[in-house]
Amino acid sequence: ETGVTQSPTHLIKTRGQQVTLRCSSQSGHNTVSWYQQALGQGPQFIFQYYREEENGRGNFPPRFSGLQFPNYSSELNVNALELDDSALYLCASSLELAGHEQFFGPGTRLTVL
Amino acid sequence: LAKTTQPISMDSYEGQEVNITCSHNNIATNDYITWYQQFPSQGPRFIIQGYKTKVTNEVASLFIPADRKSSTLSLPRVSLSDTAVYYCLVGRLMDSSYKLIFGSGTRLLVRP
């Protein structure tokens, strides 16, 4: 059974640029959630996708957007990058909406200069 | 979702039992209590979940008193590899817009 994978591992961008992060969910999981984790803090919920539809969103501006594909993989897009967007971006998959046991990927470390 | 409060940090020694208590005074009837563990530069990992009384699995026990306003994660005989951040979360299972709300967690340091 393949776990959750994310790409790229690390990324450096400059202010104003756009970035796309990718996530492959664990086999059989149709729910994907994205989190932003700043240094020294707990992960903050960005949004969740269930069967290709957005199913809940945290307090993040519209420049954070996402997609889920028919194979349940997902993308997180961030436009007009700001310095404060520098963080570890985590993707988690779960079976249906039983979200308590979510399986996290290793994350993508984004640095915005 | 109910807010949780837990100690910022804890120290322990190898072989000791560690108990991390989490306060969740506003827990609702349908809320479950879940604990996650996170190592540096890794995503969080599910440890245990419970609703009331006691739950035990191969890595930890979770104690929940009758009023459910707090819970205690118990790690038996910790080792150096248990050094991590532990998060307590409270939320509803099968909520159609369910999301995990993490606090700042408890940083556990296990010393030799």
JSON list of C-alpha atoms in Angstrom, two decimals, chain A residues 35 37 40-45 48 55-57 88 90 97-102 104-106 109, chain B residues 32 34 36 38 41-44 46 49 87 91-94 96-100 102-104 107:
[
{"chain": "A", "resi": 35, "resn": "TYR", "atom": "CA", "xyz": [-2.66, 22.30, 5.74]},
{"chain": "A", "resi": 37, "resn": "GLN", "atom": "CA", "xyz": [2.36, 24.78, 8.98]},
{"chain": "A", "resi": 40, "resn": "GLY", "atom": "CA", "xyz": [6.96, 26.27, 15.49]},
{"chain": "A", "resi": 41, "resn": "GLN", "atom": "CA", "xyz": [3.20, 26.17, 15.05]},
{"chain": "A", "resi": 42, "resn": "GLY", "atom": "CA", "xyz": [0.58, 23.50, 14.51]},
{"chain": "A", "resi": 43, "resn": "PRO", "atom": "CA", "xyz": [-0.82, 22.82, 11.05]},
{"chain": "A", "resi": 44, "resn": "GLN", "atom": "CA", "xyz": [-3.59, 25.19, 9.93]},
{"chain": "A", "resi": 45, "resn": "PHE", "atom": "CA", "xyz": [-6.41, 23.81, 7.80]},
{"chain": "A", "resi": 48, "resn": "GLN", "atom": "CA", "xyz": [-10.59, 19.77, 1.98]},
{"chain": "A", "resi": 55, "resn": "ASN", "atom": "CA", "xyz": [-15.78, 20.34, 1.13]},
{"chain": "A", "resi": 56, "resn": "GLY", "atom": "CA", "xyz": [-14.83, 22.93, 3.71]},
{"chain": "A", "resi": 57, "resn": "ARG", "atom": "CA", "xyz": [-12.34, 25.77, 3.85]},
{"chain": "A", "resi": 88, "resn": "LEU", "atom": "CA", "xyz": [5.53, 23.55, 5.28]},
{"chain": "A", "resi": 90, "resn": "LEU", "atom": "CA", "xyz": [0.99, 19.26, 4.24]},
{"chain": "A", "resi": 97, "resn": "LEU", "atom": "CA", "xyz": [-15.16, 11.77, 5.44]},
{"chain": "A", "resi": 98, "resn": "ALA", "atom": "CA", "xyz": [-13.97, 9.88, 8.52]},
{"chain": "A", "resi": 99, "resn": "GLY", "atom": "CA", "xyz": [-11.46, 12.64, 8.93]},
{"chain": "A", "resi": 100, "resn": "HIS", "atom": "CA", "xyz": [-10.09, 11.97, 12.37]},
{"chain": "A", "resi": 101, "resn": "GLU", "atom": "CA", "xyz": [-7.59, 9.45, 11.10]},
{"chain": "A", "resi": 102, "resn": "GLN", "atom": "CA", "xyz": [-5.93, 11.35, 8.34]},
{"chain": "A", "resi": 104, "resn": "PHE", "atom": "CA", "xyz": [-0.24, 12.90, 6.14]},
{"chain": "A", "resi": 105, "resn": "GLY", "atom": "CA", "xyz": [2.43, 13.20, 3.53]},
{"chain": "A", "resi": 106, "resn": "PRO", "atom": "CA", "xyz": [5.94, 14.47, 4.29]},
{"chain": "A", "resi": 109, "resn": "ARG", "atom": "CA", "xyz": [8.75, 23.20, 2.25]},
{"chain": "B", "resi": 32, "resn": "TYR", "atom": "CA", "xyz": [-14.35, 12.76, 19.62]},
{"chain": "B", "resi": 34, "resn": "THR", "atom": "CA", "xyz": [-7.89, 12.51, 18.83]},
{"chain": "B", "resi": 36, "resn": "TYR", "atom": "CA", "xyz": [-1.48, 13.09, 16.67]},
{"chain": "B", "resi": 38, "resn": "GLN", "atom": "CA", "xyz": [4.68, 14.90, 14.70]},
{"chain": "B", "resi": 41, "resn": "SER", "atom": "CA", "xyz": [10.09, 17.80, 9.00]},
{"chain": "B", "resi": 42, "resn": "GLN", "atom": "CA", "xyz": [7.37, 15.13, 8.83]},
{"chain": "B", "resi": 43, "resn": "GLY", "atom": "CA", "xyz": [3.61, 15.20, 8.66]},
{"chain": "B", "resi": 44, "resn": "PRO", "atom": "CA", "xyz": [1.58, 14.41, 11.79]},
{"chain": "B", "resi": 46, "resn": "PHE", "atom": "CA", "xyz": [-2.46, 9.54, 14.09]},
{"chain": "B", "resi": 49, "resn": "GLN", "atom": "CA", "xyz": [-8.84, 8.38, 19.27]},
{"chain": "B", "resi": 87, "resn": "TYR", "atom": "CA", "xyz": [-1.33, 17.40, 19.37]},
{"chain": "B", "resi": 91, "resn": "GLY", "atom": "CA", "xyz": [-13.94, 17.31, 16.52]},
{"chain": "B", "resi": 92, "resn": "ARG", "atom": "CA", "xyz": [-16.94, 15.57, 15.12]},
{"chain": "B", "resi": 93, "resn": "LEU", "atom": "CA", "xyz": [-16.55, 12.36, 13.20]},
{"chain": "B", "resi": 94, "resn": "MET", "atom": "CA", "xyz": [-18.35, 12.25, 9.84]},
{"chain": "B", "resi": 96, "resn": "SER", "atom": "CA", "xyz": [-19.75, 16.81, 6.20]},
{"chain": "B", "resi": 97, "resn": "SER", "atom": "CA", "xyz": [-17.30, 19.69, 6.43]},
{"chain": "B", "resi": 98, "resn": "TYR", "atom": "CA", "xyz": [-14.95, 18.09, 8.90]},
{"chain": "B", "resi": 99, "resn": "LYS", "atom": "CA", "xyz": [-11.50, 19.53, 9.35]},
{"chain": "B", "resi": 100, "resn": "LEU", "atom": "CA", "xyz": [-8.71, 18.96, 11.88]},
{"chain": "B", "resi": 102, "resn": "PHE", "atom": "CA", "xyz": [-4.49, 21.74, 15.53]},
{"chain": "B", "resi": 103, "resn": "GLY", "atom": "CA", "xyz": [-3.31, 23.81, 18.47]},
{"chain": "B", "resi": 104, "resn": "SER", "atom": "CA", "xyz": [0.34, 24.45, 19.23]},
{"chain": "B", "resi": 107, "resn": "ARG", "atom": "CA", "xyz": [6.80, 19.33, 22.72]}
]
